[in-house]
PDB file of C-alpha atoms in Angstrom:
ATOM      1  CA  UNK O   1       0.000   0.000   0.000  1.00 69.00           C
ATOM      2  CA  UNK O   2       3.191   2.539   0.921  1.00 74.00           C
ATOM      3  CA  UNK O   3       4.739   1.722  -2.613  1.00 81.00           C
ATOM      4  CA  UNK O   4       1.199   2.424  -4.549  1.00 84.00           C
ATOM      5  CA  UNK O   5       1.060   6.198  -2.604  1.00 80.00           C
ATOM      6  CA  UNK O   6       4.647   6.468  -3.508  1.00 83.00           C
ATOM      7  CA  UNK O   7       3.296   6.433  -6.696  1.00 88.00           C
ATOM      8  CA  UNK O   8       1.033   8.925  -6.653  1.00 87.00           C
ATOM      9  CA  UNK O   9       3.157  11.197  -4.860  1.00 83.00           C
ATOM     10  CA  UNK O  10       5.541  10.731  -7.508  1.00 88.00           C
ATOM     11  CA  UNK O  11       3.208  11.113 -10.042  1.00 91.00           C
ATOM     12  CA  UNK O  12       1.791  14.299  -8.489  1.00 88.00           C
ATOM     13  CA  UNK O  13       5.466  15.710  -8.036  1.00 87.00           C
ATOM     14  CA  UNK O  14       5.612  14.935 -11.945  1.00 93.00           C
ATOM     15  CA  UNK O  15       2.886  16.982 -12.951  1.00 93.00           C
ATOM     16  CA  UNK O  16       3.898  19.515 -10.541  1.00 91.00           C
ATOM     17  CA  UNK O  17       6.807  19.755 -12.323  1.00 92.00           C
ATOM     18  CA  UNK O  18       6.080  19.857 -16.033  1.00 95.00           C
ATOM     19  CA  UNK O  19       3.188  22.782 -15.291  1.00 94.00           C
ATOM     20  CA  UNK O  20       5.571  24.854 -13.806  1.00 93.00           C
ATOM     21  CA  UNK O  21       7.853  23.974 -16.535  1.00 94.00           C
ATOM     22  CA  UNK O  22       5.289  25.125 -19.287  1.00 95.00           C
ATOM     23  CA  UNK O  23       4.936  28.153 -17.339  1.00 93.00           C
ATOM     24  CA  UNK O  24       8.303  29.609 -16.938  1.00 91.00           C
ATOM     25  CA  UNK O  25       9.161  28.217 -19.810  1.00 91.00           C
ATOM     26  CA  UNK O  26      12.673  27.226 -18.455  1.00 91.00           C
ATOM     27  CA  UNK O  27      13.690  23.365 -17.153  1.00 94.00           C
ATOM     28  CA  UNK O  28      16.265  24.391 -14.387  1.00 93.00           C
ATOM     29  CA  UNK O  29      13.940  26.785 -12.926  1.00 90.00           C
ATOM     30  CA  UNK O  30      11.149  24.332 -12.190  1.00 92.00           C
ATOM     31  CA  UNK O  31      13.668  21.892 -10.862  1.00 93.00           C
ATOM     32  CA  UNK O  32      15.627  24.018  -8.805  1.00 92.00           C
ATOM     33  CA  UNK O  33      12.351  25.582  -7.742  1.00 90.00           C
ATOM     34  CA  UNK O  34      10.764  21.858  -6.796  1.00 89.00           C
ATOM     35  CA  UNK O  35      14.408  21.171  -4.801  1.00 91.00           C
ATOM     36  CA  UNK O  36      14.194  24.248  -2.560  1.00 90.00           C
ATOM     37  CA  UNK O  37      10.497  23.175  -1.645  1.00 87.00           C
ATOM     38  CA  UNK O  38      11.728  19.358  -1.362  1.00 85.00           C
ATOM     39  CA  UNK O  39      14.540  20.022   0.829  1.00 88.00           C
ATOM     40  CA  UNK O  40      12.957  22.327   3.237  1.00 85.00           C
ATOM     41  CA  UNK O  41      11.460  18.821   4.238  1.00 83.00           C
ATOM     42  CA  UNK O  42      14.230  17.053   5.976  1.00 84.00           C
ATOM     43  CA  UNK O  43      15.164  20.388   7.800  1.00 85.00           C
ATOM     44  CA  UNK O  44      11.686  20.728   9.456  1.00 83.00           C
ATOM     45  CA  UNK O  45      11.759  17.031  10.461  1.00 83.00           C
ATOM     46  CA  UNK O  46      15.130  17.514  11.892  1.00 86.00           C
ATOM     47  CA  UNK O  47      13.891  20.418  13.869  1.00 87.00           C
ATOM     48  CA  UNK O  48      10.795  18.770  14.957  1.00 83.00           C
ATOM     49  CA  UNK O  49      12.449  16.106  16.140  1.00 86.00           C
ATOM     50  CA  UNK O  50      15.017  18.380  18.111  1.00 88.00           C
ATOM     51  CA  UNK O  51      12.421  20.498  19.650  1.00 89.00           C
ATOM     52  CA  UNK O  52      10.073  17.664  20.465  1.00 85.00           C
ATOM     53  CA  UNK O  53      11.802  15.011  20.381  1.00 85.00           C
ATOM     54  CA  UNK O  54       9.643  12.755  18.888  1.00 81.00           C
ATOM     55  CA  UNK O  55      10.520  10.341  15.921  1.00 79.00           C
ATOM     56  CA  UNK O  56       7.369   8.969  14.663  1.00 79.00           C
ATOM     57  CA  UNK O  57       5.513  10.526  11.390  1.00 77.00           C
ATOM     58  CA  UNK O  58       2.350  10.411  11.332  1.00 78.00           C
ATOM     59  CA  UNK O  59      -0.450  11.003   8.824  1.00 79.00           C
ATOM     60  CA  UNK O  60      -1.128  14.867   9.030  1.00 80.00           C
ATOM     61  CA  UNK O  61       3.098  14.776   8.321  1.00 77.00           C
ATOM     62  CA  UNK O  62       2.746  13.539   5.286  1.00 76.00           C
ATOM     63  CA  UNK O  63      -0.209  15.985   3.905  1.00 82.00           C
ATOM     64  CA  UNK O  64       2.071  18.817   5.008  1.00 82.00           C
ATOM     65  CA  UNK O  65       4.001  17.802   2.105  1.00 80.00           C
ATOM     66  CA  UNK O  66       1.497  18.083  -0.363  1.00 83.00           C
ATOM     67  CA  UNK O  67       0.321  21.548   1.314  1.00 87.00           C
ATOM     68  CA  UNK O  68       4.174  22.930   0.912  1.00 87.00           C
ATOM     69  CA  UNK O  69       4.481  21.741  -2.389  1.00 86.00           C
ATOM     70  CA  UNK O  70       1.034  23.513  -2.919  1.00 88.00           C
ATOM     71  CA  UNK O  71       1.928  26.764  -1.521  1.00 90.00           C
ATOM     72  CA  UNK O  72       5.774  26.981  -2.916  1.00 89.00           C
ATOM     73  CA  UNK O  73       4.933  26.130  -6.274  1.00 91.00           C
ATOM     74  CA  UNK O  74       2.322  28.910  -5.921  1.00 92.00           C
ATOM     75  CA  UNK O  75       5.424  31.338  -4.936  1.00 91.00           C
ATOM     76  CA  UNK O  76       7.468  30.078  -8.174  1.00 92.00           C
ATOM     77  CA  UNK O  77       4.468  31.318 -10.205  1.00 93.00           C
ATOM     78  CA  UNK O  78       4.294  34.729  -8.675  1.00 93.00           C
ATOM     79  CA  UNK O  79       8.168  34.783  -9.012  1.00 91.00           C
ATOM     80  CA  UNK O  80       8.453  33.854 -12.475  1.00 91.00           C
ATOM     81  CA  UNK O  81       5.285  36.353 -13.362  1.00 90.00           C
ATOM     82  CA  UNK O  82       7.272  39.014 -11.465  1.00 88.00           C
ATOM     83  CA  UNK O  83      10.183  38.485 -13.597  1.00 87.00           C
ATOM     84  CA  UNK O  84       8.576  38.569 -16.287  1.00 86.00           C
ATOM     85  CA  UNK O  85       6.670  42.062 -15.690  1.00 83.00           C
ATOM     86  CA  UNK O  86      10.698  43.176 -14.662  1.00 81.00           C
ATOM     87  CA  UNK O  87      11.408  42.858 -17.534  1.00 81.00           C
ATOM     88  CA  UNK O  88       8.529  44.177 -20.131  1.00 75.00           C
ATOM     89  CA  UNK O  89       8.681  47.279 -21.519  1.00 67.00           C
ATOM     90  CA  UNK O  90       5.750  48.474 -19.631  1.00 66.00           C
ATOM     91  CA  UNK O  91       7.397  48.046 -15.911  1.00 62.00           C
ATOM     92  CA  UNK O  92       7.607  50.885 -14.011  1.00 63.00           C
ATOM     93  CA  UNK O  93       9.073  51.233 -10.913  1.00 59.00           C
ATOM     94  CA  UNK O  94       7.654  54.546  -9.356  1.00 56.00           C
TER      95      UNK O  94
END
């Protein structure tokens, strides 16, 4: 049952990444972009496990994943669509 929602995670992470992809419009910027949401990952668990020193990963864990891959791929948008108004014609700063 783990290895079939490994799946779908990985499937999910997929699509993630080829949307963001079509939308910038550049490769290394949705994969770098994925990585820094990815690896914020292991440093929260290492912190929660410092500060509460617990070890166990439980259910709502997991869905955090999915809700910080939500919300950072959500930034990358704004971030490429901010770059992209940087650097039209019609970008004023003042």
């Amino acid at each position: 049952a783990i290895l079939h929602d490994i799946g779908y995670a990985t499937a999910t992470g997929a699509c993630v990444l080829f949307i963001v992809w079509m939308y910038s419009g550049f490769f290394l910027v949705s994969c770098l972009g994925l990585v820094t949401i990815l690896t914020s990952f292991p440093l929260t668990y290492a912190i929660y496990c410092a500060l509460l020193d617990r070890r166990e990963i439980g259910i709502f864990n997991f869905l955090t994943l999915f809700l910080v891959l939500g919300i950072g791929t959500d930034d990358i948008f704004i971030f490429v669509a901010a770059w992209r108004r940087a650097i039209s014609k019609d970008y004023c700063v003042f």
